[in-house]
mmCIF file with all atom_site columns, C-alpha atoms in Angstrom:
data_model
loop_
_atom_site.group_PDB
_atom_site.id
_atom_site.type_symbol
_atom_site.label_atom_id
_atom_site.label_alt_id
_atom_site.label_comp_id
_atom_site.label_asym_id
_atom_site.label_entity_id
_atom_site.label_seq_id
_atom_site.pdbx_PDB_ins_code
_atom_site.Cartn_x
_atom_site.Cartn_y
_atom_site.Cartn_z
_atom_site.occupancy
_atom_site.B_iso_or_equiv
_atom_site.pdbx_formal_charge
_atom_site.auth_seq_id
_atom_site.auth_comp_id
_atom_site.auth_asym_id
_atom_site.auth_atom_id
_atom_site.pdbx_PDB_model_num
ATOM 1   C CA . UNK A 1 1   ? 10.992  32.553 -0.528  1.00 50.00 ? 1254 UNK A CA 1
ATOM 2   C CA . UNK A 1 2   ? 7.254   33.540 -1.581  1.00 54.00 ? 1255 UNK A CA 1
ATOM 3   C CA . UNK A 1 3   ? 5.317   30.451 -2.373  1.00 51.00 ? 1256 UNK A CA 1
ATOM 4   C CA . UNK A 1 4   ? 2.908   32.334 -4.504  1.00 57.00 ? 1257 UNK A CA 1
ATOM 5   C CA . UNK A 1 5   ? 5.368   33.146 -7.317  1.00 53.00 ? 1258 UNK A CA 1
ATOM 6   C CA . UNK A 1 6   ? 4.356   31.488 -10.213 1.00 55.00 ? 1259 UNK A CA 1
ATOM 7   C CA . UNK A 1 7   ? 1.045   30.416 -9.184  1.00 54.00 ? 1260 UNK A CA 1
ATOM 8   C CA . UNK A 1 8   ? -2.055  31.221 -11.138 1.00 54.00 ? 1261 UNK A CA 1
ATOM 9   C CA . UNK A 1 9   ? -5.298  31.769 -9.163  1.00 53.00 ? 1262 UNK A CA 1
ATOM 10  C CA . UNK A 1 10  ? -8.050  29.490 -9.979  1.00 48.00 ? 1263 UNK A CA 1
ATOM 11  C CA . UNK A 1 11  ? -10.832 31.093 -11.817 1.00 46.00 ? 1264 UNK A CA 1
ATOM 12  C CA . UNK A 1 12  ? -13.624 33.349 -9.814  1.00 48.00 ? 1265 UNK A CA 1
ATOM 13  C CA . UNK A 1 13  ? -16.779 31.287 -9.656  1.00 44.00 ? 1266 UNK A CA 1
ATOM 14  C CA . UNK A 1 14  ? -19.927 33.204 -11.069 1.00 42.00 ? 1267 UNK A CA 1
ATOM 15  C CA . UNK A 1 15  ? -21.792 30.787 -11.685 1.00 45.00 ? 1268 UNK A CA 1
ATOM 16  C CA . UNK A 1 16  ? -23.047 29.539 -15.116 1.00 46.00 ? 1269 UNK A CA 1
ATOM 17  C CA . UNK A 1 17  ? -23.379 31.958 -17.647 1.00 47.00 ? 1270 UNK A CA 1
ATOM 18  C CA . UNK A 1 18  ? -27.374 33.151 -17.721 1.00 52.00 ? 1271 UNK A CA 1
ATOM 19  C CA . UNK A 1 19  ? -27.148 33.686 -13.833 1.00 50.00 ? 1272 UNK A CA 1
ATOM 20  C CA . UNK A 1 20  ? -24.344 35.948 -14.463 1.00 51.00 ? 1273 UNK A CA 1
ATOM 21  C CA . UNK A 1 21  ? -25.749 38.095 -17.005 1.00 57.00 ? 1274 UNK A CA 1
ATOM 22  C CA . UNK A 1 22  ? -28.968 38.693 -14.273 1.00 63.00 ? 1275 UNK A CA 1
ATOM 23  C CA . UNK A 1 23  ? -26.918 40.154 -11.929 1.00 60.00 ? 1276 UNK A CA 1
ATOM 24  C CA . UNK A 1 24  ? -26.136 44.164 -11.932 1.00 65.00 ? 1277 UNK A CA 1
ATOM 25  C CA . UNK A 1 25  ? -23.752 45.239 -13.583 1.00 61.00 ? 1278 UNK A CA 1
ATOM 26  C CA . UNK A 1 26  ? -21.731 46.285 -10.491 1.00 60.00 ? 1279 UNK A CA 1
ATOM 27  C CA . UNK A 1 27  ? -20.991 42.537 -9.898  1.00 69.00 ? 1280 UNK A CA 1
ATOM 28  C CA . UNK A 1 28  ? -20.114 41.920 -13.330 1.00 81.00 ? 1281 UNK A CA 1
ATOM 29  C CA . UNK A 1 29  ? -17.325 44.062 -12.987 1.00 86.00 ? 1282 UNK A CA 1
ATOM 30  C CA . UNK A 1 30  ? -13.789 43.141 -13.823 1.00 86.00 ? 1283 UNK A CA 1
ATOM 31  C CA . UNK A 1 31  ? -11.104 40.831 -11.375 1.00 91.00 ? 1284 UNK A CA 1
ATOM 32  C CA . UNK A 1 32  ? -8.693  43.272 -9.545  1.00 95.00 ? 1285 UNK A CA 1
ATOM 33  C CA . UNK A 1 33  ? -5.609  43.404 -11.067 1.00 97.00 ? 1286 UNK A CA 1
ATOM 34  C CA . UNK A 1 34  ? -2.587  41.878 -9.318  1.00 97.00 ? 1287 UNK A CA 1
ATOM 35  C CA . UNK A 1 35  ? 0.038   43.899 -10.434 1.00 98.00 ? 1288 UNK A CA 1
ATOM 36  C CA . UNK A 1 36  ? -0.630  47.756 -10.329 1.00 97.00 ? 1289 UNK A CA 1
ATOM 37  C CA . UNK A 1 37  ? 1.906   48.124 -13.567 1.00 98.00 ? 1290 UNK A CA 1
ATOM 38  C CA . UNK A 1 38  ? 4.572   46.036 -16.017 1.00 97.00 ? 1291 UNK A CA 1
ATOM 39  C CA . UNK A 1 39  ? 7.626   47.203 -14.028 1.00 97.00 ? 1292 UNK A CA 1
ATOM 40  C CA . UNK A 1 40  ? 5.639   45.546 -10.808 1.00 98.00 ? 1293 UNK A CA 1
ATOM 41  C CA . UNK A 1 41  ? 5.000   42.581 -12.860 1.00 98.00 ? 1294 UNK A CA 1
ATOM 42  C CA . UNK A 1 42  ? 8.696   42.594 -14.167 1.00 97.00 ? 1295 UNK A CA 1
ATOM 43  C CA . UNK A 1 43  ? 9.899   42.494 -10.776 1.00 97.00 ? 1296 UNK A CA 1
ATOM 44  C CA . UNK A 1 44  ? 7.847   40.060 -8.352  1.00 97.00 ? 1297 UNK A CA 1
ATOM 45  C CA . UNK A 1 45  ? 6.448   37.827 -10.810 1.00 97.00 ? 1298 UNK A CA 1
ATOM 46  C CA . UNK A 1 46  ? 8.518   37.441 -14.467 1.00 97.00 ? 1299 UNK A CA 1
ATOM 47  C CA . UNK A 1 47  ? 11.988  37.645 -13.255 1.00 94.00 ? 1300 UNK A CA 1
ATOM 48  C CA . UNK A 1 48  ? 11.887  35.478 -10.338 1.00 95.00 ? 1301 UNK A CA 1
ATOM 49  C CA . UNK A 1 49  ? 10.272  32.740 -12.293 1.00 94.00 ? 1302 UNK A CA 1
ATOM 50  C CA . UNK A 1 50  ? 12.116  33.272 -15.440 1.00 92.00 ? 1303 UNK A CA 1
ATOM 51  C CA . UNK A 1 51  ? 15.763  33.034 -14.518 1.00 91.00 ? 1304 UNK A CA 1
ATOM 52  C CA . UNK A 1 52  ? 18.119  32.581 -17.054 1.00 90.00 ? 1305 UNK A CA 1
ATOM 53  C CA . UNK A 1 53  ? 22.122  33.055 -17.158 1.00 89.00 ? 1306 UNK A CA 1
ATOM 54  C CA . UNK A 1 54  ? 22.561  35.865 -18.872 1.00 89.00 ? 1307 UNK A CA 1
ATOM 55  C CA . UNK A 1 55  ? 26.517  36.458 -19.828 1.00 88.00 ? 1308 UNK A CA 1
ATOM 56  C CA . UNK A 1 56  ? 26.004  38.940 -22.123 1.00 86.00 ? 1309 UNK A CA 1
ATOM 57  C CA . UNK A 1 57  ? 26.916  36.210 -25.246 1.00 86.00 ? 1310 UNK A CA 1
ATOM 58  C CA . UNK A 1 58  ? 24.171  33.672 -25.476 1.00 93.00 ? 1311 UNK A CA 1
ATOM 59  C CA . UNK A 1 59  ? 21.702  35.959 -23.591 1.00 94.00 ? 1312 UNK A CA 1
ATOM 60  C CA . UNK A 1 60  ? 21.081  39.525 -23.002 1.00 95.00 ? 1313 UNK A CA 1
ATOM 61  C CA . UNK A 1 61  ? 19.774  42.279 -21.320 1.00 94.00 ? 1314 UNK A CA 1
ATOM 62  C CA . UNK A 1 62  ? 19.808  45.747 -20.322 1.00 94.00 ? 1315 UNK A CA 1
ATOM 63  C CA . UNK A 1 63  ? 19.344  46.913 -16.529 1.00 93.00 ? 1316 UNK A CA 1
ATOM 64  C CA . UNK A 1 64  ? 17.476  50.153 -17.697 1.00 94.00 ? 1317 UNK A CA 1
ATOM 65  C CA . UNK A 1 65  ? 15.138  48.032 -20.508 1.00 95.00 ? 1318 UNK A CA 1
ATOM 66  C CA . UNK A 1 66  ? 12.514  50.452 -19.714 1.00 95.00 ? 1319 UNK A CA 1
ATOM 67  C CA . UNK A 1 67  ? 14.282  53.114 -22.366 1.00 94.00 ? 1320 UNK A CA 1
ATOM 68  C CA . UNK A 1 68  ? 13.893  50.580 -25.353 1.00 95.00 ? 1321 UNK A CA 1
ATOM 69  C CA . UNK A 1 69  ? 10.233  50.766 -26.649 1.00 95.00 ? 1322 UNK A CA 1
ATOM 70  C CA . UNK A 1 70  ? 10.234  47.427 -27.900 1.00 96.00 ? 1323 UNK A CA 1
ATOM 71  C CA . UNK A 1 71  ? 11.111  45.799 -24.506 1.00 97.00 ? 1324 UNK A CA 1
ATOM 72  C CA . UNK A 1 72  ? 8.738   48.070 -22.370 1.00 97.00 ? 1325 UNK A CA 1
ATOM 73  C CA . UNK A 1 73  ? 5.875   46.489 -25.377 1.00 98.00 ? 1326 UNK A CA 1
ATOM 74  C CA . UNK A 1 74  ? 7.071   43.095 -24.671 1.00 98.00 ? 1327 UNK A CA 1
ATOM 75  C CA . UNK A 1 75  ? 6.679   43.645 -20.970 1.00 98.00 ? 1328 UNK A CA 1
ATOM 76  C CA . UNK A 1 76  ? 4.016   45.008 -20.773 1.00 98.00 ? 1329 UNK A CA 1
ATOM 77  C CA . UNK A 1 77  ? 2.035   42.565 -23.134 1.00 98.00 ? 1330 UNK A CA 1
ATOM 78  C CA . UNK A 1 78  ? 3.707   39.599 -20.996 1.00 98.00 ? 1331 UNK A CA 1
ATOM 79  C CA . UNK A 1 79  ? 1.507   41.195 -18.066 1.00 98.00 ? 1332 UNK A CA 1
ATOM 80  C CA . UNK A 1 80  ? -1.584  41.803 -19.726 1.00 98.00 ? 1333 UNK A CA 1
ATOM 81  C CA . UNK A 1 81  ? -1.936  38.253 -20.810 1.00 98.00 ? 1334 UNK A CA 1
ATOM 82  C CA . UNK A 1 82  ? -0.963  37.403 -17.393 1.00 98.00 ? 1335 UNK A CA 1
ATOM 83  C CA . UNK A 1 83  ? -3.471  39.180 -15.888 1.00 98.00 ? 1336 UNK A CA 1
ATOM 84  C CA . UNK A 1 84  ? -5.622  37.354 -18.045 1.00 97.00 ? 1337 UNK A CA 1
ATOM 85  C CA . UNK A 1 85  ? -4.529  33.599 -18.602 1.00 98.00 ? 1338 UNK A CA 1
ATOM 86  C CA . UNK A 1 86  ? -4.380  33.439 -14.760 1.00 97.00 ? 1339 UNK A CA 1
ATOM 87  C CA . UNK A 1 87  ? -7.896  33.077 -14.079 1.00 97.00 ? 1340 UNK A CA 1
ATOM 88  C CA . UNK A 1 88  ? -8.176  30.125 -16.303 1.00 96.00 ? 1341 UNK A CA 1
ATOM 89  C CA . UNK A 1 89  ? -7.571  27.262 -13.280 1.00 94.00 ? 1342 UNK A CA 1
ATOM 90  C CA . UNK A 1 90  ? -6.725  24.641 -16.031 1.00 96.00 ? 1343 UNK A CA 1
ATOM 91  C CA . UNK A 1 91  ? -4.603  25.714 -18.759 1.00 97.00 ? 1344 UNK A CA 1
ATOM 92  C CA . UNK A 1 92  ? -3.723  29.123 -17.652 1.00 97.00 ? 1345 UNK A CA 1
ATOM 93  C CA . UNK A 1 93  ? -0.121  29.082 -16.708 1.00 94.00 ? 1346 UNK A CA 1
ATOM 94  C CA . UNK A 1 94  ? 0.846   26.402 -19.397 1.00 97.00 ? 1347 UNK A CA 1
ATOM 95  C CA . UNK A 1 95  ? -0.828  28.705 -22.373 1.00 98.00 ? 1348 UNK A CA 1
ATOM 96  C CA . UNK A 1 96  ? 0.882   31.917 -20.460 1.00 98.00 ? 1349 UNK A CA 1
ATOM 97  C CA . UNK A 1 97  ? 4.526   29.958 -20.747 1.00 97.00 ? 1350 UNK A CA 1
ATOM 98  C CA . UNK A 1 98  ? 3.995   28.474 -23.999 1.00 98.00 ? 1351 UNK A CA 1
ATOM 99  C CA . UNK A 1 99  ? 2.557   31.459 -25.666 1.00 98.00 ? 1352 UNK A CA 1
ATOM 100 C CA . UNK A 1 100 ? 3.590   34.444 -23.917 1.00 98.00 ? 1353 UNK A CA 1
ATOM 101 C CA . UNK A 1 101 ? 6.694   34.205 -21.799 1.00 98.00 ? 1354 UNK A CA 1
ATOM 102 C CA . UNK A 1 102 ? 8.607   31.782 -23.730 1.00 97.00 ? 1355 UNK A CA 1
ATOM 103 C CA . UNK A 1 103 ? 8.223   33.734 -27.196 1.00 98.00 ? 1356 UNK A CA 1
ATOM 104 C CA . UNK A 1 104 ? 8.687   36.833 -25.887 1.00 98.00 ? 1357 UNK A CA 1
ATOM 105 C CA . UNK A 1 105 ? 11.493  36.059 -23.286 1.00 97.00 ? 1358 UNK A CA 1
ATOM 106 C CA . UNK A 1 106 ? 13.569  34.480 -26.478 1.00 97.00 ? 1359 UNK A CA 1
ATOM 107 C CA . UNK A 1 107 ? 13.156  37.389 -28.719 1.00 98.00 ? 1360 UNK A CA 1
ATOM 108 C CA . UNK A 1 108 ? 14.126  39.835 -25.515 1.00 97.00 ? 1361 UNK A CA 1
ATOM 109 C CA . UNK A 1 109 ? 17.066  37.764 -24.665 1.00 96.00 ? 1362 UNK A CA 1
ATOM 110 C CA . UNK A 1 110 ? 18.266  37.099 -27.743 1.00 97.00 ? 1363 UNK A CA 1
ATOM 111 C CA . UNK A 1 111 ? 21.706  38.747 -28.313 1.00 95.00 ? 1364 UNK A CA 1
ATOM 112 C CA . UNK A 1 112 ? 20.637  40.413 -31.813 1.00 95.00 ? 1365 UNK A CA 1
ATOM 113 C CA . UNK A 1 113 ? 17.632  41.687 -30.035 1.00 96.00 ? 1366 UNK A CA 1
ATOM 114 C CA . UNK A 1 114 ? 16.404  44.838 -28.897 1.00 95.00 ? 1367 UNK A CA 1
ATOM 115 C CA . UNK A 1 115 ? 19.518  44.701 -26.146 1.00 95.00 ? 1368 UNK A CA 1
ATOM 116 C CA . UNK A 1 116 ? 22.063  43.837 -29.085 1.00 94.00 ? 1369 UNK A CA 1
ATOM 117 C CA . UNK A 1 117 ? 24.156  47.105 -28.132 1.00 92.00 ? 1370 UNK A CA 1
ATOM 118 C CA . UNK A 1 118 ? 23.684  47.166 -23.859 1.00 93.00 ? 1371 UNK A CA 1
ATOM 119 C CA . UNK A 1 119 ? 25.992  45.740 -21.616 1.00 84.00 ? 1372 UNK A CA 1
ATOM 120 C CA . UNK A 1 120 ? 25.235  44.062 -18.453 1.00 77.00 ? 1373 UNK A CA 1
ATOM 121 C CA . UNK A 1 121 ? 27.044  47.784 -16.930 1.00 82.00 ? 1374 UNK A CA 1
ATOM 122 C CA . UNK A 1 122 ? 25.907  50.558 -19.637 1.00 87.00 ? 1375 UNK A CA 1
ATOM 123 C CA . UNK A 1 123 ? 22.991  51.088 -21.367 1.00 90.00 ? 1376 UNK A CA 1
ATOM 124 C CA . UNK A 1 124 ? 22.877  52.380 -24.663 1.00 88.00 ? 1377 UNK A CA 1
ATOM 125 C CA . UNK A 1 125 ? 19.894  53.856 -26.964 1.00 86.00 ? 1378 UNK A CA 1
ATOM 126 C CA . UNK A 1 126 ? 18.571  52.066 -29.739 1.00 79.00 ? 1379 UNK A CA 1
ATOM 127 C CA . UNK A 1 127 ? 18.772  52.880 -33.398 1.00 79.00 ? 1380 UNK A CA 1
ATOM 128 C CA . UNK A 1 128 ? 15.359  53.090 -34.666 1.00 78.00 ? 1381 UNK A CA 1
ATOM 129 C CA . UNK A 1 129 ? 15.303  52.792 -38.647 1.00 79.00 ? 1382 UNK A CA 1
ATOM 130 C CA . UNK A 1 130 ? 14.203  55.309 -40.723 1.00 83.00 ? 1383 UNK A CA 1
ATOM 131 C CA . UNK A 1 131 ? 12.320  53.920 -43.716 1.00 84.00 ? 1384 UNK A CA 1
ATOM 132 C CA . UNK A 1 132 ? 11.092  56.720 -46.465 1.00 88.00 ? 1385 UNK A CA 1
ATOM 133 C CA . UNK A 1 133 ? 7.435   57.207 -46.462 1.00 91.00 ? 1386 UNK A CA 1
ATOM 134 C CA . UNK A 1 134 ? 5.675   55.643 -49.040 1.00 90.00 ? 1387 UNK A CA 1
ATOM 135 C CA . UNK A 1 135 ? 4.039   58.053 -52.155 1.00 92.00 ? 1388 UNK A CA 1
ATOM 136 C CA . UNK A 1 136 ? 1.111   59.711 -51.386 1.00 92.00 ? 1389 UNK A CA 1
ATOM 137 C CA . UNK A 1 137 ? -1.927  57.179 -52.002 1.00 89.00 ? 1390 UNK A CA 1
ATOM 138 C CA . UNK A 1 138 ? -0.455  54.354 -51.751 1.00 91.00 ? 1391 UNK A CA 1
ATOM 139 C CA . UNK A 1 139 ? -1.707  53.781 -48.514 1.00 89.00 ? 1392 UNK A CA 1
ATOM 140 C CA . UNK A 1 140 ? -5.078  54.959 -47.665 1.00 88.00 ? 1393 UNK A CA 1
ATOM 141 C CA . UNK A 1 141 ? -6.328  56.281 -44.333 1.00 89.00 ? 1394 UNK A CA 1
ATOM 142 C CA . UNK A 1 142 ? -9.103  53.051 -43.881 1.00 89.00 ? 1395 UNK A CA 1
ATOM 143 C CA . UNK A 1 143 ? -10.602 55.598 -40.938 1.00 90.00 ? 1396 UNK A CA 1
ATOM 144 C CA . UNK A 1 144 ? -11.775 57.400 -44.268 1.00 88.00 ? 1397 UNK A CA 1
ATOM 145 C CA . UNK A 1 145 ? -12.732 54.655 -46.808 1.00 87.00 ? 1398 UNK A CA 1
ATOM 146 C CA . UNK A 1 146 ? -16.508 53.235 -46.714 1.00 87.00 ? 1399 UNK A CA 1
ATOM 147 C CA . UNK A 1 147 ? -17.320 50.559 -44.752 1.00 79.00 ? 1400 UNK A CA 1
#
């Protein structure tokens, strides 16, 4: 079993902030990444740390989730954050459960969500609704209004 799933790294130290902002700019750049995409993420870090029963009734999902938009959104903000909320050493992984995987996880699993019409053998597409558009003006582009 890997011992590093579910760890968070500690954060980089850089040394207090005015040192920091001396240095070039080349040394300011960004951590690396530790998942190249969400699917990677999906795979070696969520799932294996998340594990649920899912029977289809209390809990859902589909094995090609990557065809409903709002589940590959869901994923891939569950990454981002955890890209993010693992270079805090202290709080990190609880704020990542708390307020990322545990929201997000429920509203994925949940029978009635975006899964409600997949089975654990056959996915199938979405309905997307189809609202009218609203009449003309009642929204305005706020690109084009004044700041």
């Amino acid at each position: 079993m890997d011992t590093n799933i579910g760890r968070f790294s500690a954060a980089p130290d850089i040394g207090d902030t005015e040192a920091a902002a001396e240095r070039p700019a080349e040394e300011l750049k960004p951590p690396e990444l530790v998942y190249g995409s969400a699917e990677e993420f999906l795979h070696e870090q969520l799932l294996p740390t998340y594990v649920r029963d899912v029977d289809g009734r209390a809990a859902k999902w589909c094995l090609e989730w990557y065809f409903h938009p709002e589940a590959l959104s869901r994923v891939e903000a569950l990454w981002r954050a955890w890209e993010h909320l693992r270079l805090d050493g202290a709080t990190g992984i609880s704020v990542w459960w708390k307020d990322h995987a545990d929201h997000h996880m429920n509203v994925l699993l949940d029978p009635r969500g975006p899964f409600y019409k997949c089975d654990m053998q056959k996915h199938r597409d979405p309905e997307h609704l189809e609202p009218k558009r609203a009449p003309e003006g009642w929204f305005p582009d706020a690109r084009m209004l004044p700041n």
